[in-house]
Short mmCIF file of C-alpha atoms in Angstrom, two decimals:
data_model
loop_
_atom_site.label_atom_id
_atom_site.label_comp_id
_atom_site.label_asym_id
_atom_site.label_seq_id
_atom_site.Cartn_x
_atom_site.Cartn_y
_atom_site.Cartn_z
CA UNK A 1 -8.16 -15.90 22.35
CA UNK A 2 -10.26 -15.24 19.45
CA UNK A 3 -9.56 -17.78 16.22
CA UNK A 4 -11.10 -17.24 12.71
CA UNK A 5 -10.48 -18.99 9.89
CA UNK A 6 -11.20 -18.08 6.17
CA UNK A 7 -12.33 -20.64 4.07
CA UNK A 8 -13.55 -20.57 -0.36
CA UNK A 9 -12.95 -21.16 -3.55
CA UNK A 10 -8.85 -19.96 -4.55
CA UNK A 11 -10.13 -19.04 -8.35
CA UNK A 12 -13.15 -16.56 -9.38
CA UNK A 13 -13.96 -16.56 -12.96
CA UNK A 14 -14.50 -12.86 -14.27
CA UNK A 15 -17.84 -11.18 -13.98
CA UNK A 16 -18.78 -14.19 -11.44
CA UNK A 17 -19.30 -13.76 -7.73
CA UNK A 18 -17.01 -14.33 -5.17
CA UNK A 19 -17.71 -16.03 -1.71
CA UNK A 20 -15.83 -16.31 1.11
CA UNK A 21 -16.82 -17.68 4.61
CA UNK A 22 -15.06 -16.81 8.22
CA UNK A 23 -15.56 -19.54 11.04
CA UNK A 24 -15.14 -18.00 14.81
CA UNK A 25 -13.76 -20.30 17.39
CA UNK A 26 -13.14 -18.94 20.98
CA UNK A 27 -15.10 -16.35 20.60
CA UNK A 28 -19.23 -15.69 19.44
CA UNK A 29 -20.28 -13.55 16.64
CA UNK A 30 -23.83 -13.16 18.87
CA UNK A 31 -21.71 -11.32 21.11
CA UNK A 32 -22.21 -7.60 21.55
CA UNK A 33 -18.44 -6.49 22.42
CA UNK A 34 -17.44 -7.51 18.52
CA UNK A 35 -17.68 -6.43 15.38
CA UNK A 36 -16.38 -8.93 12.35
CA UNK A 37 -14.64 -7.94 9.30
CA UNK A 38 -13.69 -8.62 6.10
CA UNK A 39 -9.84 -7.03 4.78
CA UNK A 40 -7.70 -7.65 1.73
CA UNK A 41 -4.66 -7.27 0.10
CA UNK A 42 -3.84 -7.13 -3.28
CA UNK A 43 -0.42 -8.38 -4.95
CA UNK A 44 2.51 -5.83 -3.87
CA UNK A 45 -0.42 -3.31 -2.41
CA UNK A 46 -1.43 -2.25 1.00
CA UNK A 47 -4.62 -3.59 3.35
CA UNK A 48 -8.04 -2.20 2.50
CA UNK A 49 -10.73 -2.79 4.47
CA UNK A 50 -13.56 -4.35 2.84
CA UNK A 51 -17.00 -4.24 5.53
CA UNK A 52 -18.12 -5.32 8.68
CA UNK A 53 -20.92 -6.71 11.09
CA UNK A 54 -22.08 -6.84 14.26
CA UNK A 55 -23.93 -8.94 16.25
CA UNK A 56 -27.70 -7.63 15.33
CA UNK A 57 -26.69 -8.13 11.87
CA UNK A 58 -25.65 -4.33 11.25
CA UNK A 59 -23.70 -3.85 8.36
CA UNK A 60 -20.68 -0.82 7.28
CA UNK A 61 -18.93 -1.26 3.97
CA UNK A 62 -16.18 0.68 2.46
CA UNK A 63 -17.35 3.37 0.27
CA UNK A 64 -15.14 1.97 -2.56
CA UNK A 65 -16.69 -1.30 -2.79
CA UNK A 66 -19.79 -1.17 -1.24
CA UNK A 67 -22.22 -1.41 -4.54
CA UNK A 68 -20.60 -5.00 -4.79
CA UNK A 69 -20.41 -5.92 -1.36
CA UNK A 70 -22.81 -8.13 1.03
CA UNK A 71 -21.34 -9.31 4.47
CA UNK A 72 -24.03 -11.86 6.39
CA UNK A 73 -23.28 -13.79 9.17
CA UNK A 74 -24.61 -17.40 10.50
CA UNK A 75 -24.94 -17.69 14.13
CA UNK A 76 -25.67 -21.12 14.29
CA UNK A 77 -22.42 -22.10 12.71
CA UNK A 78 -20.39 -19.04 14.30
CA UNK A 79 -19.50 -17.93 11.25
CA UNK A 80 -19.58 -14.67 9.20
CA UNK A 81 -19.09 -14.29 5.44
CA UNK A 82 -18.44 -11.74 2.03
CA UNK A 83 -20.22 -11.97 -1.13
CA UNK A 84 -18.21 -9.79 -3.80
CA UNK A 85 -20.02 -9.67 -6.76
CA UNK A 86 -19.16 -8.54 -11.14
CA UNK A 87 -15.24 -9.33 -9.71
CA UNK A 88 -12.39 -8.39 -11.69
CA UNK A 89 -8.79 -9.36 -11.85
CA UNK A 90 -8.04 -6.04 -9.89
CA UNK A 91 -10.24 -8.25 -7.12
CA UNK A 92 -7.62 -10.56 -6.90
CA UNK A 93 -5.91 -10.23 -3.37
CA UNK A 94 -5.45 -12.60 -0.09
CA UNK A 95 -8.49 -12.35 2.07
CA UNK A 96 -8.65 -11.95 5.50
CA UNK A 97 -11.03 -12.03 8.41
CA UNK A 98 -11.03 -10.04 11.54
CA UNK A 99 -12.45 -8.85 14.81
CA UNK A 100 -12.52 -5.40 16.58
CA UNK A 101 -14.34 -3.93 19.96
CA UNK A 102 -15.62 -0.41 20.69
CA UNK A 103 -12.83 0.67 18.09
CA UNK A 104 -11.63 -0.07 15.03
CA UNK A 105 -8.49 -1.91 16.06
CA UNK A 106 -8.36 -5.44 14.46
CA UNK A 107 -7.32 -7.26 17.32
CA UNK A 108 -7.32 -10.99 15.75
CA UNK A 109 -7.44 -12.27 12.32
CA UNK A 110 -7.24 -15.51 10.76
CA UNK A 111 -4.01 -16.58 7.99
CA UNK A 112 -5.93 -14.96 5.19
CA UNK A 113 -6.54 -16.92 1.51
CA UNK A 114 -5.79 -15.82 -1.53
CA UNK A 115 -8.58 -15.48 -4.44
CA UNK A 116 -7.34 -15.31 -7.68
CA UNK A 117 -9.92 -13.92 -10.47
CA UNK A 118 -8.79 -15.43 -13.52
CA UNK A 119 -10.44 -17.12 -16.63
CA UNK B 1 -10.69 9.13 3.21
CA UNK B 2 -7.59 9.13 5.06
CA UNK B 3 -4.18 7.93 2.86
CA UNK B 4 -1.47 6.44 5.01
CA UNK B 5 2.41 6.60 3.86
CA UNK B 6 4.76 4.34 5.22
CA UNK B 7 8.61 4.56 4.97
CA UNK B 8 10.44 3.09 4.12
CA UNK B 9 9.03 0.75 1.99
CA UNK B 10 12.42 -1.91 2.90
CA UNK B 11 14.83 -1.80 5.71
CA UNK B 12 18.10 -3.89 5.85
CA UNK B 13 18.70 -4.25 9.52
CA UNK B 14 20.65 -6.76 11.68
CA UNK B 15 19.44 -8.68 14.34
CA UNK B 16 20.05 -6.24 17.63
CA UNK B 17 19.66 -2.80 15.66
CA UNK B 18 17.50 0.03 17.14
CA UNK B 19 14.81 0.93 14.04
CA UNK B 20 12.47 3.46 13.52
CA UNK B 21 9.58 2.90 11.57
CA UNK B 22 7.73 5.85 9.95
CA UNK B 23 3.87 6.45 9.13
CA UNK B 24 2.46 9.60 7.80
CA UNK B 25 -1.03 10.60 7.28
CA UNK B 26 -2.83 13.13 5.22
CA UNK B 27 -4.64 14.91 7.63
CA UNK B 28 -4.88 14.42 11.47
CA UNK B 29 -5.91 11.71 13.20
CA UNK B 30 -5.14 12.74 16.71
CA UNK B 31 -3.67 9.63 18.71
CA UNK B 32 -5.90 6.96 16.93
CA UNK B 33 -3.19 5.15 15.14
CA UNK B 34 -2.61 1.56 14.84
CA UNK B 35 0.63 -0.78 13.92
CA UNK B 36 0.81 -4.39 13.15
CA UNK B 37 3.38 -6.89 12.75
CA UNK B 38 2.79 -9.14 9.99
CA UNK B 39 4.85 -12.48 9.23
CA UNK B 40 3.90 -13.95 5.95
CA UNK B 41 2.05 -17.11 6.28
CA UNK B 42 0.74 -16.01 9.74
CA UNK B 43 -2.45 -14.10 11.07
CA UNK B 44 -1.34 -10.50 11.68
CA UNK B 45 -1.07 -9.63 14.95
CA UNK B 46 -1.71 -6.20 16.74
CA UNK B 47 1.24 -4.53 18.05
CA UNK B 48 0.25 -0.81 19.61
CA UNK B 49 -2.65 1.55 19.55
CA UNK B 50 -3.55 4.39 20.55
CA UNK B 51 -0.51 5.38 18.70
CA UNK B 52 1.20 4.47 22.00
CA UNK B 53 -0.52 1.74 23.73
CA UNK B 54 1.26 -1.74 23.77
CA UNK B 55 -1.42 -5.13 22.94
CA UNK B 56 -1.41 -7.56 25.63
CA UNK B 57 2.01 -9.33 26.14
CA UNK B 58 3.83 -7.16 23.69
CA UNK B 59 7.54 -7.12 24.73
CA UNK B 60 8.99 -3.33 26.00
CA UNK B 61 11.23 -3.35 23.11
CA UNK B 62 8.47 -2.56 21.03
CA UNK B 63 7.10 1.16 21.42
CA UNK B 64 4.94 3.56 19.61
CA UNK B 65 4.38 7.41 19.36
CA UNK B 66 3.45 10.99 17.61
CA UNK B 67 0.02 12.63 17.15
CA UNK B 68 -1.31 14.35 14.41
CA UNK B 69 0.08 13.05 11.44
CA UNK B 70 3.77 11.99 12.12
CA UNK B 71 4.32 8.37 13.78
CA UNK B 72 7.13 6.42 14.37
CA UNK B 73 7.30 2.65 15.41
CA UNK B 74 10.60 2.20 17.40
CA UNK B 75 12.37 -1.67 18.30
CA UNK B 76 14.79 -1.07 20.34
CA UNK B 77 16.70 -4.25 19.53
CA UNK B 78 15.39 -6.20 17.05
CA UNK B 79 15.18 -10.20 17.53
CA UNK B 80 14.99 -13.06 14.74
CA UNK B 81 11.14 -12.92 15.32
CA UNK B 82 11.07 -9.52 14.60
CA UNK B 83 11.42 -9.70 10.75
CA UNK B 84 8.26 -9.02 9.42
CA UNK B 85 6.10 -6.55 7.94
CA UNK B 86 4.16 -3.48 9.74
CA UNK B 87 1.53 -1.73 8.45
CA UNK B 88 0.06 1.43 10.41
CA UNK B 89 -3.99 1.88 10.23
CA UNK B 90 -6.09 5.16 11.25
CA UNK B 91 -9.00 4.50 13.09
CA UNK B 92 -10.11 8.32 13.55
CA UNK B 93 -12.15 8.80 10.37
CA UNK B 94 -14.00 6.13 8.19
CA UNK B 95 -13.08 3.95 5.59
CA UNK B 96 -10.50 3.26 8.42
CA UNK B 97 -7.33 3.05 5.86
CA UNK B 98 -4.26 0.85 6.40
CA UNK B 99 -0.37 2.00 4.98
CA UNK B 100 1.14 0.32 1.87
CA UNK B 101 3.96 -1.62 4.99
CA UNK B 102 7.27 -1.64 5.91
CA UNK B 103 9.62 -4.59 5.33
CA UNK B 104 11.75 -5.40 8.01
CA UNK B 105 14.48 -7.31 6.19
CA UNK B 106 17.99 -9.23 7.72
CA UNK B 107 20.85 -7.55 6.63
#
């Protein structure tokens, strides 16, 4: 099966940018039966989804976030990643990555990492 | 966009207990309804969709239904493993939105 893991830095300053990088194993992000997303969770709140891609590079973001959001992925290195950029503390949340098919059922995900946006 | 309500937010149960997991959405989203188990620590893993529609290797204890915008998650007797949190998702209209979770809790 599918295995992606999130990897980054655990603190943001304010105002700064963060970055975040998924790596695929099992699986390619050239292939055309996936779509690769980004999802969070803020302390004590519920999952939002952040954006996606697909394989020609195609990008959806949430509505909410998408003035700050840039997802890009690597194919060389099988890997995917989020730029989130002017973060706050309400940015603050563990990160995950994920995969879905023809519909939007994230059917793997890696352990998440938290980002903490602190001075 | 879609809001999701879960209840209830905590549920004591003990190990062999039948439980019924609610999710509620605003406005209908047919039979495109999602739950996942999540164990802290761990990925989360998919459990049903299709509001009804068990993942790959899923045990039969686990089961899923409603349309609309009533849906219950049932276990029909819960194991050790089973103590986790589930969140529903929608995946009828975009932003696909996820519930706040359920905590499945020993008693």
């Amino acid at each position: 099966q599918v295995q992606l893991q999130e990897s980054g830095p655990g603190l943001v300053k304010p105002s700064e940018t963060l970055s975040l990088i998924c790596t695929v194993s099992r699986g390619s992000i050239s292939s055309s039966s996936h779509y690769w997303a980004w999802i969070r969770q803020p302390p004590g709140k519920g999952l939002e989804w952040i954006g996606s891609i697909n394989h020609s590079g195609s990008t959806y973001y949430n509505p909410s976030l998408q003035s700050r959001v840039s997802i890009s992925a690597d194919t060389s290195n099988n890997q995917f990643s989020l730029k989130l950029n002017s973060v706050t503390a309400a940015d603050t949340a563990v990160y995950y990555c994920a995969t879905y098919g023809d519909y939007f059922v994230f059917v793997y995900w890696g352990r998440g990492t938290l980002v903490t946006v602190s001075s | 966009e879609i809001v999701m309500t879960q209840s209830p937010g905590t549920l004591s149960v003990s190990p062999g207990e039948r439980v019924t997991l609610s999710c509620r959405t605003s406005q209908s989203v047919r039979t495109n309804l999602v739950w996942y188990q999540h164990i802290p620590g761990q990925a989360p893993r998919l459990l049903i969709y299709g509001a009804s529609t068990r993942a790959t290797g899923l045990p039969a204890r686990f089961s899923g239904s409603g349309s609309g915008t009533d849906f219950t998650l049932t276990i029909s007797s819960l194991q050790s493993e089973d103590f986790a949190v589930y969140y529903c998702q929608q995946d009828n209209s975009w932003p696909y939105t996820f519930g706040q979770g359920t905590k499945l809790e020993i008693k």
